[in-house]
CSV table of C-alpha atoms and ligand atoms in Angstrom, one decimal:
chain,number,residue,atom,x,y,z
E,1,UNK,CA,126.5,-198.6,15.5
E,2,UNK,CA,128.0,-195.3,14.3
E,3,UNK,CA,130.5,-193.6,16.6
E,4,UNK,CA,128.7,-191.2,19.0
E,5,UNK,CA,129.7,-187.7,18.0
E,6,UNK,CA,127.8,-185.4,20.3
E,7,UNK,CA,124.3,-184.2,20.9
E,8,UNK,CA,124.0,-181.8,18.0
E,9,UNK,CA,124.7,-184.6,15.6
E,10,UNK,CA,122.3,-186.9,17.4
E,11,UNK,CA,119.4,-184.5,17.7
E,12,UNK,CA,120.1,-182.3,14.7
E,13,UNK,CA,116.4,-182.5,13.6
E,14,UNK,CA,115.3,-181.0,17.0
E,15,UNK,CA,117.9,-178.3,17.3
E,16,UNK,CA,118.3,-175.0,15.5
E,17,UNK,CA,121.2,-176.0,13.2
E,18,UNK,CA,121.6,-176.2,9.5
E,19,UNK,CA,123.6,-178.7,7.3
E,20,UNK,CA,126.5,-176.2,7.0
E,21,UNK,CA,126.6,-175.1,10.6
E,22,UNK,CA,130.2,-175.6,11.9
E,23,UNK,CA,129.6,-177.8,14.9
E,24,UNK,CA,131.9,-177.4,17.9
E,25,UNK,CA,131.6,-180.5,20.0
E,26,UNK,CA,133.5,-182.6,22.5
E,27,UNK,CA,131.0,-185.5,22.2
E,28,UNK,CA,129.0,-184.3,25.1
E,29,UNK,CA,125.7,-185.9,26.2
E,30,UNK,CA,124.9,-189.6,26.1
E,31,UNK,CA,125.4,-189.7,29.9
E,32,UNK,CA,124.4,-192.8,31.8
E,33,UNK,CA,121.0,-193.1,33.6
E,34,UNK,CA,122.0,-195.2,36.6
E,35,UNK,CA,119.3,-197.0,38.7
E,36,UNK,CA,120.0,-196.7,42.4
E,37,UNK,CA,120.1,-200.0,44.2
E,38,UNK,CA,120.9,-199.4,47.9
E,39,UNK,CA,119.2,-196.2,48.8
E,40,UNK,CA,115.7,-197.3,47.8
E,41,UNK,CA,116.2,-200.5,49.8
E,42,UNK,CA,117.3,-198.5,52.8
E,43,UNK,CA,114.1,-196.3,52.4
E,44,UNK,CA,112.0,-199.5,52.4
E,45,UNK,CA,109.8,-197.9,49.7
E,46,UNK,CA,109.0,-199.4,46.4
E,47,UNK,CA,110.3,-196.7,44.1
E,48,UNK,CA,112.6,-196.6,41.1
E,49,UNK,CA,115.2,-193.9,41.5
E,50,UNK,CA,117.5,-193.2,38.6
E,51,UNK,CA,120.3,-190.7,38.5
E,52,UNK,CA,121.3,-188.9,35.3
E,53,UNK,CA,125.0,-188.6,35.8
E,54,UNK,CA,125.8,-185.4,34.0
E,55,UNK,CA,129.2,-185.2,35.8
E,56,UNK,CA,130.3,-187.6,33.0
E,57,UNK,CA,130.2,-184.9,30.4
E,58,UNK,CA,133.5,-183.8,28.9
E,59,UNK,CA,134.1,-181.0,31.4
E,60,UNK,CA,132.3,-182.8,34.2
E,61,UNK,CA,129.0,-181.0,34.2
E,62,UNK,CA,125.7,-180.6,32.3
E,63,UNK,CA,126.9,-177.2,31.1
E,64,UNK,CA,128.5,-178.9,28.1
E,65,UNK,CA,125.1,-179.7,26.6
E,66,UNK,CA,124.3,-176.0,26.4
E,67,UNK,CA,127.8,-174.9,25.6
E,68,UNK,CA,128.1,-177.0,22.4
E,69,UNK,CA,125.1,-175.2,21.1
E,70,UNK,CA,126.0,-171.7,22.3
E,71,UNK,CA,129.6,-171.9,21.0
E,72,UNK,CA,128.5,-173.5,17.7
E,73,UNK,CA,126.0,-170.7,17.1
E,74,UNK,CA,128.5,-168.1,18.2
E,75,UNK,CA,131.1,-169.4,15.7
E,76,UNK,CA,128.4,-169.7,13.0
E,77,UNK,CA,127.6,-166.0,13.5
E,78,UNK,CA,131.3,-165.1,13.2
E,79,UNK,CA,131.9,-164.3,16.9
E,80,UNK,CA,135.6,-164.3,18.0
E,81,UNK,CA,135.0,-164.2,21.7
E,82,UNK,CA,132.5,-165.5,24.3
E,83,UNK,CA,131.8,-164.2,27.8
E,84,UNK,CA,130.0,-165.5,30.9
E,85,UNK,CA,129.5,-165.0,34.6
E,86,UNK,CA,129.8,-168.2,36.5
E,87,UNK,CA,129.8,-170.0,39.8
E,88,UNK,CA,132.4,-172.3,38.1
E,89,UNK,CA,131.0,-174.9,35.8
E,90,UNK,CA,129.9,-172.6,33.1
E,91,UNK,CA,133.3,-171.0,33.0
E,92,UNK,CA,135.0,-174.4,32.8
E,93,UNK,CA,132.7,-175.4,29.9
E,94,UNK,CA,133.0,-172.1,28.1
E,95,UNK,CA,136.8,-172.2,28.4
E,96,UNK,CA,136.9,-175.8,26.9
E,97,UNK,CA,134.6,-175.1,24.0
E,98,UNK,CA,136.3,-171.8,23.2
E,99,UNK,CA,139.6,-173.6,23.1
E,100,UNK,CA,138.1,-176.2,20.8
E,101,UNK,CA,136.7,-173.5,18.5
E,102,UNK,CA,139.9,-171.4,18.6
E,103,UNK,CA,138.2,-168.3,20.0
E,104,UNK,CA,138.6,-166.4,23.2
E,105,UNK,CA,136.7,-166.9,26.4
E,106,UNK,CA,136.3,-164.3,29.1
E,107,UNK,CA,134.9,-165.6,32.4
E,108,UNK,CA,133.7,-163.6,35.4
E,109,UNK,CA,133.9,-165.5,38.6
E,110,UNK,CA,133.3,-164.6,42.3
E,111,UNK,CA,136.7,-164.3,43.9
E,112,UNK,CA,137.3,-167.1,46.3
E,113,UNK,CA,133.9,-168.7,45.9
E,114,UNK,CA,134.4,-171.3,43.2
E,115,UNK,CA,135.5,-174.8,43.6
E,116,UNK,CA,139.2,-175.6,42.9
E,117,UNK,CA,138.6,-178.1,40.1
E,118,UNK,CA,136.5,-175.6,38.1
E,119,UNK,CA,139.1,-172.9,38.5
E,120,UNK,CA,141.8,-175.3,37.3
E,121,UNK,CA,139.8,-176.1,34.2
E,122,UNK,CA,139.2,-172.4,33.3
E,123,UNK,CA,142.9,-171.8,33.7
E,124,UNK,CA,144.1,-174.8,31.8
E,125,UNK,CA,141.8,-174.2,28.8
E,126,UNK,CA,143.3,-170.7,28.4
E,127,UNK,CA,140.4,-168.5,29.2
E,128,UNK,CA,140.8,-165.0,30.5
E,129,UNK,CA,139.7,-165.1,34.1
E,130,UNK,CA,138.2,-162.0,35.7
E,131,UNK,CA,137.7,-162.5,39.4
E,132,UNK,CA,135.2,-160.0,40.8
E,133,UNK,CA,134.8,-158.9,44.4
E,134,UNK,CA,131.1,-159.8,44.2
E,135,UNK,CA,128.8,-162.8,43.7
E,136,UNK,CA,127.5,-164.5,40.6
E,137,UNK,CA,124.5,-162.1,40.4
E,138,UNK,CA,126.8,-159.1,40.2
E,139,UNK,CA,128.9,-160.9,37.6
E,140,UNK,CA,125.8,-161.6,35.5
E,141,UNK,CA,124.7,-158.0,35.7
E,142,UNK,CA,128.1,-156.9,34.4
E,143,UNK,CA,128.1,-159.5,31.6
E,144,UNK,CA,124.7,-158.2,30.4
E,145,UNK,CA,126.1,-154.7,30.4
E,146,UNK,CA,129.4,-155.4,28.8
E,147,UNK,CA,128.0,-157.2,25.8
E,148,UNK,CA,126.7,-153.8,24.6
E,149,UNK,CA,130.2,-152.3,24.8
E,150,UNK,CA,132.4,-155.1,23.5
E,151,UNK,CA,132.2,-157.7,20.6
E,152,UNK,CA,131.6,-160.7,22.8
E,153,UNK,CA,128.8,-163.3,22.7
E,154,UNK,CA,127.2,-164.1,26.1
E,155,UNK,CA,127.1,-167.8,26.7
E,156,UNK,CA,125.1,-167.8,30.0
E,157,UNK,CA,121.8,-169.5,29.9
E,158,UNK,CA,120.1,-166.2,28.9
E,159,UNK,CA,121.5,-167.2,25.5
E,160,UNK,CA,118.6,-169.3,24.2
E,161,UNK,CA,120.8,-171.8,22.4
E,162,UNK,CA,122.1,-172.9,25.8
E,163,UNK,CA,118.6,-174.2,26.8
E,164,UNK,CA,118.2,-175.8,23.4
E,165,UNK,CA,121.3,-177.9,24.0
E,166,UNK,CA,120.3,-178.7,27.6
E,167,UNK,CA,116.8,-179.9,26.6
E,168,UNK,CA,118.4,-183.0,25.1
E,169,UNK,CA,118.9,-184.5,28.6
E,170,UNK,CA,115.1,-185.0,28.7
E,171,UNK,CA,115.2,-186.7,25.2
E,172,UNK,CA,117.9,-189.1,26.5
E,173,UNK,CA,115.9,-189.9,29.6
E,174,UNK,CA,112.8,-190.7,27.7
E,175,UNK,CA,114.8,-192.9,25.3
E,176,UNK,CA,116.4,-194.8,28.2
E,177,UNK,CA,113.2,-195.4,30.1
E,178,UNK,CA,110.9,-195.8,27.1
E,179,UNK,CA,108.7,-193.1,28.8
E,180,UNK,CA,109.1,-189.9,30.9
E,181,UNK,CA,109.6,-190.4,34.6
E,182,UNK,CA,106.8,-189.5,37.0
E,183,UNK,CA,109.1,-187.0,38.9
E,184,UNK,CA,112.2,-185.2,37.8
E,185,UNK,CA,114.2,-183.7,40.7
E,186,UNK,CA,117.0,-181.3,40.1
E,187,UNK,CA,119.0,-178.5,41.8
E,188,UNK,CA,118.0,-175.0,40.9
E,189,UNK,CA,120.4,-172.0,40.8
E,190,UNK,CA,120.1,-169.7,37.8
E,191,UNK,CA,117.1,-171.8,36.9
E,192,UNK,CA,118.1,-172.5,33.2
E,193,UNK,CA,118.4,-176.3,33.6
E,194,UNK,CA,114.9,-177.0,35.0
E,195,UNK,CA,113.5,-174.7,32.3
E,196,UNK,CA,115.5,-176.6,29.6
E,197,UNK,CA,114.3,-180.0,30.8
E,198,UNK,CA,110.7,-178.8,30.7
E,199,UNK,CA,111.2,-177.6,27.1
E,200,UNK,CA,112.6,-181.1,26.2
E,201,UNK,CA,109.8,-183.0,27.9
E,202,UNK,CA,107.2,-180.7,26.4
E,203,UNK,CA,108.6,-181.1,22.8
E,204,UNK,CA,108.6,-184.9,23.3
E,205,UNK,CA,105.0,-184.8,24.5
E,206,UNK,CA,104.0,-182.6,21.6
E,207,UNK,CA,104.9,-185.5,19.3
E,208,UNK,CA,101.8,-187.4,20.5
E,209,UNK,CA,99.4,-187.8,17.5
E,210,UNK,CA,96.5,-187.1,19.8
E,211,UNK,CA,98.1,-183.8,20.7
E,212,UNK,CA,97.6,-184.3,24.4
E,213,UNK,CA,100.2,-183.5,27.0
E,214,UNK,CA,98.9,-185.4,30.0
E,215,UNK,CA,97.7,-188.9,30.5
E,216,UNK,CA,94.8,-189.4,28.1
E,217,UNK,CA,92.1,-191.9,27.6
E,218,UNK,CA,94.0,-193.7,24.8
E,219,UNK,CA,97.3,-194.2,26.5
E,220,UNK,CA,96.9,-193.3,30.2
E,221,UNK,CA,100.3,-191.8,29.9
E,222,UNK,CA,102.1,-194.9,29.0
E,223,UNK,CA,101.6,-195.4,25.3
E,224,UNK,CA,104.5,-195.7,22.9
E,225,UNK,CA,104.5,-194.5,19.3
E,226,UNK,CA,106.7,-195.6,16.5
E,227,UNK,CA,109.3,-193.2,17.9
E,228,UNK,CA,109.2,-194.8,21.3
E,229,UNK,CA,108.2,-191.5,22.7
E,230,UNK,CA,105.6,-191.3,25.5
E,231,UNK,CA,103.1,-188.6,26.0
E,232,UNK,CA,103.1,-187.9,29.7
E,233,UNK,CA,105.4,-185.2,31.1
E,234,UNK,CA,107.0,-185.6,34.6
E,235,UNK,CA,106.3,-183.4,37.6
E,236,UNK,CA,109.3,-181.1,37.9
E,237,UNK,CA,110.7,-180.6,41.4
E,238,UNK,CA,113.4,-178.0,42.0
E,239,UNK,CA,115.6,-177.9,45.1
E,240,UNK,CA,117.5,-174.9,46.4
E,241,UNK,CA,120.0,-174.3,49.2
E,242,UNK,CA,118.2,-172.5,52.1
E,243,UNK,CA,120.7,-169.6,52.0
E,244,UNK,CA,120.1,-169.1,48.3
E,245,UNK,CA,116.4,-169.9,47.8
E,246,UNK,CA,114.6,-167.1,45.9
E,247,UNK,CA,112.0,-169.6,44.7
E,248,UNK,CA,111.1,-170.4,48.3
E,249,UNK,CA,111.2,-166.9,49.5
E,250,UNK,CA,109.1,-165.7,46.6
E,251,UNK,CA,111.5,-162.9,45.8
E,252,UNK,CA,115.1,-162.3,44.8
E,253,UNK,CA,117.8,-162.8,47.5
E,254,UNK,CA,120.6,-160.2,47.7
E,255,UNK,CA,123.2,-162.1,49.7
E,256,UNK,CA,123.0,-165.8,48.8
E,257,UNK,CA,125.1,-168.1,50.8
E,258,UNK,CA,125.7,-171.9,50.7
E,259,UNK,CA,128.5,-174.4,50.7
E,260,UNK,CA,127.1,-175.6,47.4
E,261,UNK,CA,128.9,-172.8,45.5
E,262,UNK,CA,127.5,-173.9,42.2
E,263,UNK,CA,124.0,-172.7,43.2
E,264,UNK,CA,125.0,-169.7,45.3
E,265,UNK,CA,122.7,-167.5,43.3
E,266,UNK,CA,120.0,-165.1,44.5
E,267,UNK,CA,118.8,-163.5,41.3
E,268,UNK,CA,118.0,-166.4,38.9
E,269,UNK,CA,117.8,-165.3,35.3
E,270,UNK,CA,115.2,-167.9,34.3
E,271,UNK,CA,113.0,-167.2,37.3
E,272,UNK,CA,109.7,-167.0,35.4
E,273,UNK,CA,110.4,-170.0,33.1
E,274,UNK,CA,111.3,-172.1,36.0
E,275,UNK,CA,108.1,-171.2,37.8
E,276,UNK,CA,106.1,-171.9,34.7
E,277,UNK,CA,107.7,-175.4,34.5
E,278,UNK,CA,106.9,-176.2,38.1
E,279,UNK,CA,103.3,-174.8,37.9
E,280,UNK,CA,102.4,-176.5,34.6
E,281,UNK,CA,103.8,-179.8,35.7
E,282,UNK,CA,102.1,-179.6,39.1
E,283,UNK,CA,105.6,-179.9,40.8
E,284,UNK,CA,107.1,-177.9,43.6
E,285,UNK,CA,110.2,-176.2,45.0
E,286,UNK,CA,111.8,-177.0,48.3
E,287,UNK,CA,115.0,-176.2,50.2
E,288,UNK,CA,117.8,-177.8,52.2
E,289,UNK,CA,120.4,-176.8,54.7
E,290,UNK,CA,124.0,-177.1,53.8
E,291,UNK,CA,124.3,-180.0,56.3
E,292,UNK,CA,121.5,-181.9,54.6
E,293,UNK,CA,123.2,-181.3,51.2
E,294,UNK,CA,126.5,-182.7,52.4
E,295,UNK,CA,124.8,-185.7,54.0
E,296,UNK,CA,123.1,-186.5,50.7
E,297,UNK,CA,126.4,-186.2,48.9
E,298,UNK,CA,128.0,-188.6,51.3
E,299,UNK,CA,125.1,-191.0,51.2
E,300,UNK,CA,125.2,-191.3,47.4
E,301,UNK,CA,129.0,-191.7,47.4
E,302,UNK,CA,129.0,-194.3,50.2
E,303,UNK,CA,125.9,-196.3,49.4
E,304,UNK,CA,125.9,-196.2,45.6
E,305,UNK,CA,129.5,-195.5,44.6
E,306,UNK,CA,128.5,-192.3,42.8
E,307,UNK,CA,130.4,-189.1,43.4
E,308,UNK,CA,128.7,-185.8,42.6
E,309,UNK,CA,129.4,-182.3,43.7
E,310,UNK,CA,127.4,-180.7,46.6
E,311,UNK,CA,124.9,-178.8,44.5
E,312,UNK,CA,124.0,-181.9,42.6
E,313,UNK,CA,123.4,-183.9,45.8
E,314,UNK,CA,120.5,-181.7,46.7
E,315,UNK,CA,118.4,-183.6,44.1
E,316,UNK,CA,119.0,-186.8,46.1
E,317,UNK,CA,118.3,-185.1,49.5
E,318,UNK,CA,115.0,-183.9,48.0
E,319,UNK,CA,113.9,-187.1,46.4
E,320,UNK,CA,114.7,-189.1,49.6
E,321,UNK,CA,112.8,-186.6,51.8
E,322,UNK,CA,109.8,-186.4,49.5
E,323,UNK,CA,109.6,-190.2,49.1
E,324,UNK,CA,109.7,-190.5,52.9
E,325,UNK,CA,107.0,-187.9,53.5
E,326,UNK,CA,104.8,-189.4,50.7
E,327,UNK,CA,104.8,-186.4,48.4
E,328,UNK,CA,106.4,-188.8,45.9
E,329,UNK,CA,104.2,-191.9,46.2
E,330,UNK,CA,105.3,-195.5,46.1
E,331,UNK,CA,105.3,-197.0,42.6
E,332,UNK,CA,106.9,-193.8,41.2
E,333,UNK,CA,109.8,-193.6,38.8
E,334,UNK,CA,112.0,-190.7,39.7
E,335,UNK,CA,115.0,-189.2,37.9
E,336,UNK,CA,117.5,-187.1,39.8
E,337,UNK,CA,119.9,-185.0,37.8
E,338,UNK,CA,123.5,-185.1,39.1
E,339,UNK,CA,124.6,-181.9,37.5
E,340,UNK,CA,128.3,-182.0,38.2
E,341,UNK,CA,131.1,-184.4,39.2
E,342,UNK,CA,132.3,-184.7,42.7
E,343,UNK,CA,135.9,-184.2,41.7
E,344,UNK,CA,135.1,-180.6,40.8
E,345,UNK,CA,135.2,-179.7,44.5
E,346,UNK,CA,137.7,-181.9,46.3
E,347,UNK,CA,138.2,-179.5,49.2
E,348,UNK,CA,134.6,-179.7,50.4
E,349,UNK,CA,134.6,-183.5,50.0
E,350,UNK,CA,137.8,-184.0,52.0
E,351,UNK,CA,136.7,-181.6,54.7
E,352,UNK,CA,133.4,-183.4,55.3
E,353,UNK,CA,134.7,-186.9,55.0
E,354,UNK,CA,135.0,-189.1,58.0
E,355,UNK,CA,136.9,-191.8,56.3
E,356,UNK,CA,139.8,-193.1,58.4
E,357,UNK,CA,143.0,-191.6,57.0
E,358,UNK,CA,145.5,-193.9,58.7
E,359,UNK,CA,149.2,-193.3,58.8
E,360,UNK,CA,151.4,-196.3,59.5
E,361,UNK,CA,155.0,-197.3,58.9
E,362,UNK,CA,155.7,-199.1,55.6
E,363,UNK,CA,155.9,-202.5,57.4
E,364,UNK,CA,153.8,-205.6,56.9
E,365,UNK,CA,152.8,-205.9,60.6
E,366,UNK,CA,151.6,-202.3,60.8
E,367,UNK,CA,149.6,-202.6,57.6
E,368,UNK,CA,148.1,-205.9,58.7
E,369,UNK,CA,147.1,-204.4,62.0
E,370,UNK,CA,145.5,-201.4,60.3
E,371,UNK,CA,143.4,-203.8,58.1
E,372,UNK,CA,142.3,-206.1,60.9
E,373,UNK,CA,141.4,-203.2,63.1
E,374,UNK,CA,139.2,-201.7,60.5
E,375,UNK,CA,137.4,-204.7,59.0
E,376,UNK,CA,133.7,-204.3,58.9
E,377,UNK,CA,132.5,-206.7,61.6
Y,401,F0G,N1,124.4,-177.8,39.6
Y,401,F0G,C1,125.6,-177.4,39.2
Y,401,F0G,C2,126.7,-178.3,39.5
Y,401,F0G,C3,125.8,-176.1,38.6
Y,401,F0G,O1,127.0,-175.8,38.2
Y,401,F0G,C4,124.6,-175.3,38.4
Y,401,F0G,C5,124.8,-174.0,37.8
Y,401,F0G,C6,123.4,-175.8,38.8
Y,401,F0G,C7,123.3,-177.0,39.4
Y,401,F0G,C8,122.1,-175.0,38.7
Y,401,F0G,O2,121.7,-175.0,37.4
Y,401,F0G,O3,121.7,-172.6,37.1
Y,401,F0G,O4,120.6,-174.1,35.4
Y,401,F0G,O5,119.6,-173.7,37.7
Y,401,F0G,N2,125.9,-173.4,37.6
Y,401,F0G,C9,126.1,-172.2,36.9
Y,401,F0G,C10,127.5,-171.9,36.6
Y,401,F0G,C11,125.3,-171.0,37.4
Y,401,F0G,O6,128.0,-170.8,36.5
Y,401,F0G,O7,128.3,-172.9,36.5
Y,401,F0G,P1,120.8,-173.8,36.8
């Protein structure tokens, strides 16, 4: 098998690149689709839940899928600098890909409101960090304005190449399952990722020779063509934090608040695309409190051995609740996107953990007592 060299190389025929496009890649993509074992058992429901562990991308989030495309196209166009507003992950990714390309990255982040790991990444990769006394939405507004005044390429998801890169997650899921899932659950912040997945699923569906996009008389949604691609598209389900839930409120939110800082966004840029994805797929949006988000993060870490950041865990909170209440029926195949790695935000993890942090003398008897006292009975 040839060495994996990143998603642009792999999906070159489905992405807007040419033979001579200078590809900027860190071998992103190709992330594992892990089948959950213990949570479905605990739910006592016959469902197949998979997590697409995007935290295993090179900078620890799904942003790398979009960033390889955005930076590749920026370099192809001769750009010497990129800029983004970010709740953390986009800035980490932009910084890394700019470093790789040998160009500058300017990142606008809300002061004091991004997780430590993300800040460390942006700093280590040598980006120019502009902390603003305002939230992501204010940063996004400034970035849109500044691009008219300075020679910088915006690499937020309003850059269409970002969504092109991110759509490849849907291709990988279809390849791994041999079909699209019945439900795809994911966190929604700026709303680019849910929109990108819908593009990816829709393009795959469009390869059907019968040109149908839903289950048809020929295949009932489960046919396979020579490409191994199925026709049916999943129902898209987007989850938001209650304090930052414009899709639930039906209007933009001016002062978004949530512990899941990655999705602390009140004015999503892909608002209409995300609504279209949910409507066309017959999906829905729902919301969760910060407490529920943290419980889901812990559940996944403790029961499945998978560590994701708080924003990502909302997809698990949502899938579990909607399986329990029957909105997602038994027999379903569900994919939850885990958008970012848990190590991005160690502070929130340590604060909420109830794991015993014992302190003993460096003596055999003390260690032995600590072990025996804490054995699971
Ligand atoms: N999960 C994580 C870990 C994120 O970092 C983001 C977005 C989302 C989910 C939501 O995805 O915006 O496409 O709906 N983070 C952006 C950033 C905004 O700046 O890193 P979305």
